[in-house]
Structure formats: structure tokens, C-alpha cells
CSV table of C-alpha atoms in Angstrom, one decimal:
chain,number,residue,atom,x,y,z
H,1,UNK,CA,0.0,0.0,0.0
H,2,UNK,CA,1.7,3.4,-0.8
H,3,UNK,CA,2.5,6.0,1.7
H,4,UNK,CA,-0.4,8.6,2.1
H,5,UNK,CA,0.5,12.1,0.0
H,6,UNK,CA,0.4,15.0,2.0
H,7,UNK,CA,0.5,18.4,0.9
H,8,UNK,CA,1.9,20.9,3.5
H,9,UNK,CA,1.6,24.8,2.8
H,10,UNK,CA,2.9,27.6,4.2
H,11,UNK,CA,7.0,26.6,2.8
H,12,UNK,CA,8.8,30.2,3.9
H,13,UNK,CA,9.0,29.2,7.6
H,14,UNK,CA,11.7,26.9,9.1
H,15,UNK,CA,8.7,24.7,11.0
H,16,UNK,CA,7.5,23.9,7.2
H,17,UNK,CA,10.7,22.6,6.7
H,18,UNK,CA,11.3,20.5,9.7
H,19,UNK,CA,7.7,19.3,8.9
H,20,UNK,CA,8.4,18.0,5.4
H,21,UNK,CA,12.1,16.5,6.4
H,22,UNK,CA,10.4,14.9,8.9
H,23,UNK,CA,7.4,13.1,6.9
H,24,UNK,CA,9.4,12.4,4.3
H,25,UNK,CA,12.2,10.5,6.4
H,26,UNK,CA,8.9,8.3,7.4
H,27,UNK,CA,8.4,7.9,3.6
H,28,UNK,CA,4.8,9.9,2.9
H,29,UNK,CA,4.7,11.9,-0.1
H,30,UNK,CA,5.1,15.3,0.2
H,31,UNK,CA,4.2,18.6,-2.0
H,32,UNK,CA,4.7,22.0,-0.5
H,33,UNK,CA,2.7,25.0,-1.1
H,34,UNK,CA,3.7,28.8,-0.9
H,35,UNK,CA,3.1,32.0,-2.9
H,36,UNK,CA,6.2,32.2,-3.8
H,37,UNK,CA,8.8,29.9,-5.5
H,38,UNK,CA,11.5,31.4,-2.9
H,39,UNK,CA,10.7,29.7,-0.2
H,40,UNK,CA,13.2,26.8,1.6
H,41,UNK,CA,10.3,24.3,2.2
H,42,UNK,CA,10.4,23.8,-1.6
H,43,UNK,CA,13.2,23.3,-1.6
H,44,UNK,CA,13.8,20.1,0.4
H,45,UNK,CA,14.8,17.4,-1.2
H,46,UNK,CA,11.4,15.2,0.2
H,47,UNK,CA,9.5,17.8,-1.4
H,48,UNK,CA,8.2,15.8,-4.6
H,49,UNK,CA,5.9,18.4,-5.8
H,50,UNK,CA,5.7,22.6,-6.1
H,51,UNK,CA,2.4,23.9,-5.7
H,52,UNK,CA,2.2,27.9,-6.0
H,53,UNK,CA,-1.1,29.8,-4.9
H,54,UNK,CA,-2.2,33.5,-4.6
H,55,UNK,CA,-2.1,34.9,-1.0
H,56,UNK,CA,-4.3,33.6,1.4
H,57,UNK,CA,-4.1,36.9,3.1
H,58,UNK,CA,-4.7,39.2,0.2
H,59,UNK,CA,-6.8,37.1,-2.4
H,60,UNK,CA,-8.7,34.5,0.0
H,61,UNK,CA,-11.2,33.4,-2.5
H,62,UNK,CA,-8.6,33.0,-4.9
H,63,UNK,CA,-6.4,31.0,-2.9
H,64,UNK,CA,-9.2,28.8,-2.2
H,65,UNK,CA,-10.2,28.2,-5.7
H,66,UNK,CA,-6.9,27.2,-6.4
H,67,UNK,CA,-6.1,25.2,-3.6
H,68,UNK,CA,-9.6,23.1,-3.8
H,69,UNK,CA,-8.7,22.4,-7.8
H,70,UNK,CA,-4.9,21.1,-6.6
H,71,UNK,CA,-6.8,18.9,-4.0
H,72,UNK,CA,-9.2,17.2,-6.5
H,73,UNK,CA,-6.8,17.0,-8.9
H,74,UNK,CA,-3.9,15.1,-6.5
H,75,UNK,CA,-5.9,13.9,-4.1
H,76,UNK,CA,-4.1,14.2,-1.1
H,77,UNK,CA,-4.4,12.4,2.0
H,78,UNK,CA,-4.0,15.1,4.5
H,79,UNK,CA,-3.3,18.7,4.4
H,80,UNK,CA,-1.7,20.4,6.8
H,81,UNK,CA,-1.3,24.4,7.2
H,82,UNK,CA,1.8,25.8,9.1
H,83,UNK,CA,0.7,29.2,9.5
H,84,UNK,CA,-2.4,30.5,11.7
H,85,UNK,CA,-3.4,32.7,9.1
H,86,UNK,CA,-4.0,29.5,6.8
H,87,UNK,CA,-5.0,27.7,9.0
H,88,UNK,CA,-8.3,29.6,10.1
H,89,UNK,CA,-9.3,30.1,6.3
H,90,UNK,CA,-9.2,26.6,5.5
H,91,UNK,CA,-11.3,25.9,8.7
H,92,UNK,CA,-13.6,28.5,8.2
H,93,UNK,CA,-13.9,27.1,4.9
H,94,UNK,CA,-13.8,23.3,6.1
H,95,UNK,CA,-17.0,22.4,3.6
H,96,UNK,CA,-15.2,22.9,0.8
H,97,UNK,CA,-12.6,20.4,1.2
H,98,UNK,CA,-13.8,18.2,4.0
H,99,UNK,CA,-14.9,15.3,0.7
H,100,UNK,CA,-11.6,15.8,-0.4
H,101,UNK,CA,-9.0,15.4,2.4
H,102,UNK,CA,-8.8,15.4,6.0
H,103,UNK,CA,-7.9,18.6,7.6
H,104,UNK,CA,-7.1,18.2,11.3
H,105,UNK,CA,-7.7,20.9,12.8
H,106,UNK,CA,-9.9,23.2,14.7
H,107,UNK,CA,-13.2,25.5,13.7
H,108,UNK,CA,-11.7,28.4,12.8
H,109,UNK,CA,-14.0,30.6,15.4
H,110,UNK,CA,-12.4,28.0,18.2
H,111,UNK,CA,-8.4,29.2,16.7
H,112,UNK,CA,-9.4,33.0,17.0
H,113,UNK,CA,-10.8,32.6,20.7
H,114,UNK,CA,-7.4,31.8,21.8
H,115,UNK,CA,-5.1,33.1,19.7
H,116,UNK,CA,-7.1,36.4,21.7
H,117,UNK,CA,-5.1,37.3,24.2
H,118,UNK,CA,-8.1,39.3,26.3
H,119,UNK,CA,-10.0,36.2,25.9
H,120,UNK,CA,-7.7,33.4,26.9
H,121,UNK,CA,-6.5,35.2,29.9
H,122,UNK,CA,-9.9,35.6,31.3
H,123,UNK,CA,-10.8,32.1,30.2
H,124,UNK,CA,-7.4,31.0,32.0
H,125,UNK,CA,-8.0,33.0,35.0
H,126,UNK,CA,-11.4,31.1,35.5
H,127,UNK,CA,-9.9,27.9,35.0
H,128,UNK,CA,-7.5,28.1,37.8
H,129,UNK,CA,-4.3,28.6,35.9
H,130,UNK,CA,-2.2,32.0,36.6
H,131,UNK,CA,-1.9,34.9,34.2
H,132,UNK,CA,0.2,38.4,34.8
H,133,UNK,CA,-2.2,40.5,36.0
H,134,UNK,CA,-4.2,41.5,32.9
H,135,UNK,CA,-6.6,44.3,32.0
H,136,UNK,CA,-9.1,44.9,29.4
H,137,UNK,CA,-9.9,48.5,28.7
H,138,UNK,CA,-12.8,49.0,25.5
H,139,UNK,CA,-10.6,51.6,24.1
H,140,UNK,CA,-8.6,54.5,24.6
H,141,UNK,CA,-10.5,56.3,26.5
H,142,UNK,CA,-11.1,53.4,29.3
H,143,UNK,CA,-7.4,52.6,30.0
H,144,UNK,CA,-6.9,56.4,30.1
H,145,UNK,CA,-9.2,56.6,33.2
H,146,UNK,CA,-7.6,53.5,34.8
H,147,UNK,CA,-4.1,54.5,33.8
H,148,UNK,CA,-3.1,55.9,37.8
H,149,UNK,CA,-4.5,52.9,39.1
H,150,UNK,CA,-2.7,50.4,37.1
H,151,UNK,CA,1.0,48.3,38.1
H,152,UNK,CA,4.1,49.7,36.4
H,153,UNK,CA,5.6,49.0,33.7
H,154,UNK,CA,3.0,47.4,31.9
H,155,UNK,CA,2.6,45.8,28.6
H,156,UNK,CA,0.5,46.7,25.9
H,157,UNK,CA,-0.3,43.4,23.7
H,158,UNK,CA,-2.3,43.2,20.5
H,159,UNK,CA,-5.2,40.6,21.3
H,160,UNK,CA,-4.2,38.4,17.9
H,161,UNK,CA,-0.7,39.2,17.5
H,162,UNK,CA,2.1,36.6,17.7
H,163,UNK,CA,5.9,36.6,18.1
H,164,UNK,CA,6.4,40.2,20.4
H,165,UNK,CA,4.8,41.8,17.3
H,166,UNK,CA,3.1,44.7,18.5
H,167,UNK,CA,4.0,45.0,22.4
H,168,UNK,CA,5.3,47.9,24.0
H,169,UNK,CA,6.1,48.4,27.3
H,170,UNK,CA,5.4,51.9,29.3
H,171,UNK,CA,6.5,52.5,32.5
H,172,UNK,CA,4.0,55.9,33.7
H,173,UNK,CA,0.5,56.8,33.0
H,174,UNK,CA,1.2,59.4,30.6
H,175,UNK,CA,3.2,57.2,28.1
H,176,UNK,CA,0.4,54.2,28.4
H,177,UNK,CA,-2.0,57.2,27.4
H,178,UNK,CA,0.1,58.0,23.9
H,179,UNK,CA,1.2,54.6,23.4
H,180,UNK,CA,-2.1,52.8,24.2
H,181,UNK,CA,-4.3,55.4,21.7
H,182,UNK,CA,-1.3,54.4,19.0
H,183,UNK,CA,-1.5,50.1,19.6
H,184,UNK,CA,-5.6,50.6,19.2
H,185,UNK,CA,-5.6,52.2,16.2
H,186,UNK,CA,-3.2,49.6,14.5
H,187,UNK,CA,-4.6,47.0,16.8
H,188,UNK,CA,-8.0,47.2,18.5
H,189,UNK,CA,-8.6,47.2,21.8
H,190,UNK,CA,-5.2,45.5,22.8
H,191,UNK,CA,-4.8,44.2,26.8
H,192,UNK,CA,-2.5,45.4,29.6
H,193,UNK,CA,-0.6,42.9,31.0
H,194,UNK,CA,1.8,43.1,34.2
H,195,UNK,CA,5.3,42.6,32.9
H,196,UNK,CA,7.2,40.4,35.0
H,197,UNK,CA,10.6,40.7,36.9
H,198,UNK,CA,13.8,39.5,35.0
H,199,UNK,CA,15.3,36.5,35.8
H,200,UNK,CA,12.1,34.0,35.5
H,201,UNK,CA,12.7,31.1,33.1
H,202,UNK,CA,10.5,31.2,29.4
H,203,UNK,CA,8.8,28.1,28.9
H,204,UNK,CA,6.9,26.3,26.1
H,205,UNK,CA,4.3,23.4,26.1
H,206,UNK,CA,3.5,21.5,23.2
H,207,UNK,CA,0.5,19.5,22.5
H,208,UNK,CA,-1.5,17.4,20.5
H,209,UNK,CA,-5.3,17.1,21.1
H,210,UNK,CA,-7.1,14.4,19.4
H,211,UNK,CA,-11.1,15.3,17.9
H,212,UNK,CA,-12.1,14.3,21.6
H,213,UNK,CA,-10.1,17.4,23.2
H,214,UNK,CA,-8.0,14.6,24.8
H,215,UNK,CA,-3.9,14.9,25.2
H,216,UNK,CA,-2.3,13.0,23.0
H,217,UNK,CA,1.1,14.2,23.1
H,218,UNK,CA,3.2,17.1,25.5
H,219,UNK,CA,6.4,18.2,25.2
H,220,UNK,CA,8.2,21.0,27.6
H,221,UNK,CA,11.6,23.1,26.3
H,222,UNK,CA,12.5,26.4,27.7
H,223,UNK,CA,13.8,29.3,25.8
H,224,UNK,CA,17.8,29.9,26.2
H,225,UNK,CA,18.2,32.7,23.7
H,226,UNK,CA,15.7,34.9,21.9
H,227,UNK,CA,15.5,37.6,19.0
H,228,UNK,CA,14.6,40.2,19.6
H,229,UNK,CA,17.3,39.7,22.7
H,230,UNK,CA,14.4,41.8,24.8
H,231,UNK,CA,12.3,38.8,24.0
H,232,UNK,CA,10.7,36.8,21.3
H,233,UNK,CA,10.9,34.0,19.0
H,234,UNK,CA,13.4,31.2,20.5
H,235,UNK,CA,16.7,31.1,18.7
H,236,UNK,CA,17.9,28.6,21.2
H,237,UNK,CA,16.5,26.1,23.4
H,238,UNK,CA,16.2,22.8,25.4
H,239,UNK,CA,13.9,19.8,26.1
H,240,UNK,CA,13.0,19.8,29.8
H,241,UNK,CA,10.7,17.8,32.1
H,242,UNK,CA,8.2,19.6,33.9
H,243,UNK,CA,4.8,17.5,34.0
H,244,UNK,CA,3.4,19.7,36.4
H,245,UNK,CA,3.1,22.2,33.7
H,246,UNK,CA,2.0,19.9,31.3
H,247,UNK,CA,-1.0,18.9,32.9
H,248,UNK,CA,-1.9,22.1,33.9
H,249,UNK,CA,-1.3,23.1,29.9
H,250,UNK,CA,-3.5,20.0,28.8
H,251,UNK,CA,-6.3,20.4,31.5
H,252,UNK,CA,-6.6,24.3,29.8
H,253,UNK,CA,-6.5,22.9,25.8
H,254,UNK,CA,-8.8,20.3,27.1
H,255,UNK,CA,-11.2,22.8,28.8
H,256,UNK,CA,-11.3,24.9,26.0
H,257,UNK,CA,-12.6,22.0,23.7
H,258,UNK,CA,-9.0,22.1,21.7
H,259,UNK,CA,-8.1,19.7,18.5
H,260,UNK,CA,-4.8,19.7,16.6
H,261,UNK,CA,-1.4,20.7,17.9
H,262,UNK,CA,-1.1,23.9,20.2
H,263,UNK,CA,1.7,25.5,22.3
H,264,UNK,CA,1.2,27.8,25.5
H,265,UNK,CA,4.2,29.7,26.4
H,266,UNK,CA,4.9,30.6,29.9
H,267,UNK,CA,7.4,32.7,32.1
H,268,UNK,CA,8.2,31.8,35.6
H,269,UNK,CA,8.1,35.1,37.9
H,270,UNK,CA,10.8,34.9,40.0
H,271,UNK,CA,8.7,36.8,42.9
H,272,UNK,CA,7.2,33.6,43.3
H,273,UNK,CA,8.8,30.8,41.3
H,274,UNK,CA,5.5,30.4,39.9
H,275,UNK,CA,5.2,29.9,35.9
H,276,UNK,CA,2.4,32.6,34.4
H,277,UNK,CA,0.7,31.5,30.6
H,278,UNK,CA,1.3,34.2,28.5
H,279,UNK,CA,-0.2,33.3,25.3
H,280,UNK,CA,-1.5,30.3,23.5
H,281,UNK,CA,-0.3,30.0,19.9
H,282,UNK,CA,-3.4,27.8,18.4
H,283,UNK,CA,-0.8,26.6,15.5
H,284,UNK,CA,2.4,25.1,14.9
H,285,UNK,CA,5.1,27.1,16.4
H,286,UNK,CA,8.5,28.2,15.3
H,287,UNK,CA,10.8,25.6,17.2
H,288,UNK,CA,9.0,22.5,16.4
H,289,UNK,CA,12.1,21.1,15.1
H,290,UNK,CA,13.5,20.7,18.8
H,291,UNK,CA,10.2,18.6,19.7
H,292,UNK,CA,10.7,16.5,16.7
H,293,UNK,CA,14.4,15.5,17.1
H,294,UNK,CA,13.8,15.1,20.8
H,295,UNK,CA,11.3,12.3,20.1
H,296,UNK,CA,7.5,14.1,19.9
H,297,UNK,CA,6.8,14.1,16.0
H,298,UNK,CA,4.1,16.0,16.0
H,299,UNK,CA,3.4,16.5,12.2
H,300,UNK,CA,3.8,12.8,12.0
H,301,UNK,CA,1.6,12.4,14.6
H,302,UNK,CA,-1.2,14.9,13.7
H,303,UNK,CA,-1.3,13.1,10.1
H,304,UNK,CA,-2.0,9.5,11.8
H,305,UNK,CA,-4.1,10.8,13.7
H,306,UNK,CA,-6.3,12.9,10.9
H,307,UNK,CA,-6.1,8.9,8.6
H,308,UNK,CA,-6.4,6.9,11.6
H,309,UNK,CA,-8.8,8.9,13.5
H,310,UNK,CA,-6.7,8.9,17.1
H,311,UNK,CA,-3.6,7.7,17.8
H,312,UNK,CA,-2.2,6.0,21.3
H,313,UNK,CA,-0.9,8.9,24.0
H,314,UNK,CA,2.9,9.7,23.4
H,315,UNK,CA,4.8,10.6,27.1
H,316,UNK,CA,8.5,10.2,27.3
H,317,UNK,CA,10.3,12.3,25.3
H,318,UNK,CA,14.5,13.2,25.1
H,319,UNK,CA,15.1,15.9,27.6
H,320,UNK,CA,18.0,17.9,27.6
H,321,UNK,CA,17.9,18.0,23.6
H,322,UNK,CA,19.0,21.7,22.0
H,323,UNK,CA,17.9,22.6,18.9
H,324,UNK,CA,18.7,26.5,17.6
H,325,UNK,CA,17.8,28.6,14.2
H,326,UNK,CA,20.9,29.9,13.0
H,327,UNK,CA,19.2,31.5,9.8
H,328,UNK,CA,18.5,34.2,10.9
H,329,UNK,CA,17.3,33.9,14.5
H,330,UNK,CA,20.9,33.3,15.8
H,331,UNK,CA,22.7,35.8,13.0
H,332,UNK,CA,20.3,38.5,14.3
H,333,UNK,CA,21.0,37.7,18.4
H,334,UNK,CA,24.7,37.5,17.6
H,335,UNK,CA,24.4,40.8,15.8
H,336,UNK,CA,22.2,43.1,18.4
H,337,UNK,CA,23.8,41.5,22.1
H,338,UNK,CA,25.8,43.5,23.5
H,339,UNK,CA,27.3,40.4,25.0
H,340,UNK,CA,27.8,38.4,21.9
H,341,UNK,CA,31.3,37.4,22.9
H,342,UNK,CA,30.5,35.8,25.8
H,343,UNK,CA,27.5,33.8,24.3
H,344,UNK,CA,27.5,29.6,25.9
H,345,UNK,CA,27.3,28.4,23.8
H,346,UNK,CA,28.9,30.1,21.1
H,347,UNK,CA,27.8,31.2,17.7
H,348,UNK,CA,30.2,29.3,16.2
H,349,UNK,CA,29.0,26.1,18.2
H,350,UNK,CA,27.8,24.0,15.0
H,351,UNK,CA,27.5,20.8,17.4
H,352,UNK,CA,23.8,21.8,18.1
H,353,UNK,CA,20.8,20.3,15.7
H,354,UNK,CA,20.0,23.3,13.7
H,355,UNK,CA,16.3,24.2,12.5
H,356,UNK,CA,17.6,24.4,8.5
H,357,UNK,CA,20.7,23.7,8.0
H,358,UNK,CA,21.2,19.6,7.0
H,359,UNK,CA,24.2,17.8,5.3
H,360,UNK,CA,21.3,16.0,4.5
H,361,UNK,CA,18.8,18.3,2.7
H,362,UNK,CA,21.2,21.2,2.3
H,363,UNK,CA,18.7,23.3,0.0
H,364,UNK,CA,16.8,24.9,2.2
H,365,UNK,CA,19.8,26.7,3.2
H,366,UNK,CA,19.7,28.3,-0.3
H,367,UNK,CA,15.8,28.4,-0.3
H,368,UNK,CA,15.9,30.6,3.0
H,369,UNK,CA,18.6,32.9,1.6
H,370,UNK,CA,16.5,33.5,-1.6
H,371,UNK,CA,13.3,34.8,0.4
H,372,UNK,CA,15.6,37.8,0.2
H,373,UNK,CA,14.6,38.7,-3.5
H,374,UNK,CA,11.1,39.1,-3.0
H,375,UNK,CA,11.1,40.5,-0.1
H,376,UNK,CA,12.8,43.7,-2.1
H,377,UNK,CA,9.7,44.4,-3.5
H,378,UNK,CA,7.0,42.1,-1.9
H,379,UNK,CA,5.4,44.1,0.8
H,380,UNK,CA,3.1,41.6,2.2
H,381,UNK,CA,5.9,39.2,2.2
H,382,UNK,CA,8.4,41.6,4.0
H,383,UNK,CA,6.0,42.0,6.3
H,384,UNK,CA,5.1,38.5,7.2
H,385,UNK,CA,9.4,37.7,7.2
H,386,UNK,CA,10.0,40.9,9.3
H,387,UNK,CA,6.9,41.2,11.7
């Protein structure tokens, strides 16, 4: 019987990549989609087919027309978006394609609920697992009038926004006035959020829900290096146990009715030694290559269960595995720490898994390089690369 054919879109991002290296070493057939041809997932060498498409973000109904005729004409087995923006459009468009393929994931109405920041935290918060303290002004003109009343510094967090797009932190009333009034009109009604103390360690939680909202697998890592250095996206990190949080992080997915693969990120607040859920990215997330190599496959998990309909529950997992993304997440933490000298470990340390580069696929490397072109003079696409 041949391997099922899956086609996985979304091939500018690193996590594409580690998904179709990954499904291919297990032998399924894999196409990769994207809107442009300069993207590294396409460039894998387990990539057996190109599949270009308008934007999903700019021309939705095109994109749809396009991918439903590449469906019924290949007949995939499973499709798999990498991106949250993807993702939610094909779910929200589920009936179109639901005859054709298996798509497992959740309603898109479900994804947007807790990709909301304002939403989760007060779902969280009533669910017995601890937030920063978080507020939820309507507008402007609300968190002006609570602005003397609130804890300093503060956060100002888009509700949908990923990756430390969109946060800035203000340490007095006056500049949460300006800055708030300049978030909302870029970003309505954005939350305040305590920001925590330095020296509290940044942890992840990975998961995969079967259709019933129960865990089937969890994996914990905690973030070593970061880009922006002020925080963001991991650029380096490590496999840890911590089951505590992991059940707390699957009782939450489970409350919420979740299906598919998630990840919560957390900081512990050194005040207390007490881990705080900051978001809940309702997607794949950027260092999914550390889970796989660490023993938690999750895209190979997610397809058997989307053919098989579950799969058994996955626990142990490698711990102490590092994984790091040295294009460009580690290039651009090098380049803006003032410490970069004293980095451990180094820069230069090639010993550790990377998220691209492969003796074994080495394409990608050139894939990744090439985004550069039309990024010149692809707006949307700059934007999406850049935040």
C-alpha cells in the first residue's frame, strides 16, 4: 500500500521545513505550497511536488479556488497548514474540502478565541491557571481613566498578534495614554498585561489534542536565547521535564474543547517561582524542530491521527535536547547582544541540531537565503518575514 500524500503549505517558515524532512524520512509523499517559489520548504529534497497559490491573506477566494482544484486533482491524503493565518481560512472554509481530504484541525471561530489574548487570559483565569495581572480596557479612553491605578511598567499586547509583534512596554501613565491610543488604532482594543521581573525562566508546552479534546502528546523546552534579545521567538533552546506544567497546559486545551497541535508559552516570575501562561499559539510554532528531534513528531503524529482517526498517547520524550535557528534567529541575536562574545554556547558552536541547516537536505539553506529577492519588493511578504 503506498504512503499517504500530503501536501503541507505555508514553505517560507523553518517549522515547514522541519515538517516536510520529517514526513518524508517516514516515507509519505510530500508537496509544499507557498506563494512564492523562494521559499526553503520547496526546496527540500522530500519535497516531490511545487504547488504555487495566490495569498491567502490578500486574495482569500482566490487562494481557495486554487487550492480546492490542486486537492481534486492530486488527491491528497491530508493537508496540513503551518501558519495561523492558513489555517483559520481553510477551517472556516472546512466544507469545501472536508470530501476531499482530511484537515485536522480546529473551527476556525475556536483558533481566534485563543489566539485572543483578552480572551484566553480571562478564560485561563477562571480555569485556575495563573496569568500576569491583565486588564481589558474597551478603548482608549477606558485605559486612560484607569491609567493611575494600574502596576508599572506594563505591557501593551495586541489581542491576535504573535511573536512580540506589536508589544510595548510603558513605564507611567502618561506614556500608556500615547502609546495605548497608537496600539488601538493599529490593533484594536489591545490588553495590559503586568510585565514580569527579570530572571524567570521562558517556557513552552507543546500539544497534541485528538477530535475528543484529549492529550495526545506534550512536550516542555524552555527558551535559552531569543531575538529580539528583549524577548521573542526562540533562537535557542532545550527539552525539559516539567509534568506539572504539562498537565496544567492539557487540562486548559482540554477545557477549551481544543483539536490539533497547540503550544502555551509561559514565564516563571521569579517573585514567586511560579510559571504565568502568556499566550496560546493555536498553531504550529517556530521551534517544532526541537520537539521532533527530541522524540515528539508531531506533524507525523497529527497526520495518523487525521487517517487513523486517534492515535495511542505519546509521554517520554529526550530531555535535555538543544535545537537552535541559526538563519536568521541566531545571526540577528549575535548581531544586536551586546554580549555576543560571551554567548554559551557560542555562535560558532555548530554541534547543536539546527532548525535548516542539513548535510542532509542542504537546500533549504539556499531556499531561505533566496526569500531575500522578493522580499525587495513584496510588501506583504516583507512583512510577514520581518513582523
Amino acid at each position: 500500500m503506498p504512503m499517504p500524500c500530503v501536501l503541507v503549505l505555508d514553505g517560507l517558515w523553518n517549522k515547514t521545513v522541519a515538517a516536510v524532512r520529517s514526513l518524508g524520512k517516514r516515507g509519505y509523499r510530500i508537496a509544499v505550497g507557498e506563494r512564492t517559489r523562494f521559499a526553503p520548504g520547496l526546496y527540500s529534497r522530500h519535497c516531490s511536488r511545487r504547488f504555487l497559490y495566490p495569498s491567502p491573506a490578500s486574495s482569500p477566494a482566490a487562494f481557495l479556488d486554487v487550492l480546492e482544484e490542486e486537492i481534486r486533482i492530486r488527491r491528497y491524503d491530508v493537508l496540513l497548514a503551518m501558519e495561523f493565518g492558513t489555517q483559520v481560512l481553510i477551517a472556516a472554509n472546512r466544507h469545501r474540502f472536508e470530501k476531499l481530504t482530511r484537515f485536522p484541525f480546529a473551527p476556525g471561530d475556536l483558533a481566534i478565541r485563543v489566539q485572543d489574548k483578552g480572551e484566553l487570559a480571562s478564560f485561563a483565569a477562571a480555569h485556575g491557571v495563573e496569568c500576569p495581572a491583565t486588564f481589558l480596557p474597551c478603548g482608549p479612553a477606558e485605559a486612560s481613566g484607569m491609567a493611575e491605578r494600574l502596576p508599572y511598567p506594563l505591557l501593551i499586547k495586541p489581542r491576535l498578534s504573535s511573536g512580540g509583534r506589536g508589544i510595548v512596554r510603558v513605564e507611567t501613565p502618561s506614556q500608556l495614554r500615547e502609546a495605548y491610543a497608537k496600539v488601538h488604532a493599529v490593533h484594536p482594543r489591545p490588553i495590559l498585561q503586568e510585565f514580569l521581573p527579570a530572571g524567570g525562566a521562558a517556557l513552552g508546552v507543546g500539544l497534541l489534542m485528538n477530535f475528543s479534546s484529549e492529550p495526545r502528546a506534550t512536550f516542555a523546552y524552555r527558551r535559552l536565547r531569543e531575538y529580539p534579545v528583549s524577548g521573542g521567538p526562540s533562537t535557542l533552546r532545550e527539552s525539559v521535564k516539567d509534568e506539572a506544567l504539562c498537565r496544567t497546559t492539557e487540562r486548559l486545551l482540554s477545557a477549551l474543547g481544543w483539536v490539533g497541535v497547540a503550544m502555551a508559552e509561559y514565564m516563571v516570575d521569579p517573585r514567586d517561582g511560579r510559571p504565568k501562561l502568556l499566550e496560546v499559539n493555536p498553531r504550529f510554532w517556530g521551534s517544532l524542530h526541537l520537539a521532533i528531534v527530541s522524540g515528539v513528531d508531531f506533524p507525523h503524529l497529527l497526520c495518523r491521527m487525521a487517517l487513523e482517526g486517534d492515535v495511542p498517547p505519546l509521554r517520554g520524550y529526550l530531555v535535555g535536547v538543544r535545537s537552535r535557528s541559526v538563519l536568521p534567529g541566531e545571526l540577528m541575536h549575535f548581531m544586536r547582544n551586546p554580549e555576543r562574545f560571551r554567548l554559551r554556547p557560542g555562535f560558532l558552536d555548530f554541534s547543536i541540531p539546527d532548525d535548516i541547516l542539513s548535510a542532509a537536505d542542504p537546500w533549504p539553506v539556499v531556499g531561505r537565503v533566496s526569500t531575500l529577492i522578493p522580499a525587495i519588493y513584496d510588501r506583504e511578504l516583507r512583512k510577514a518575514m520581518l513582523g
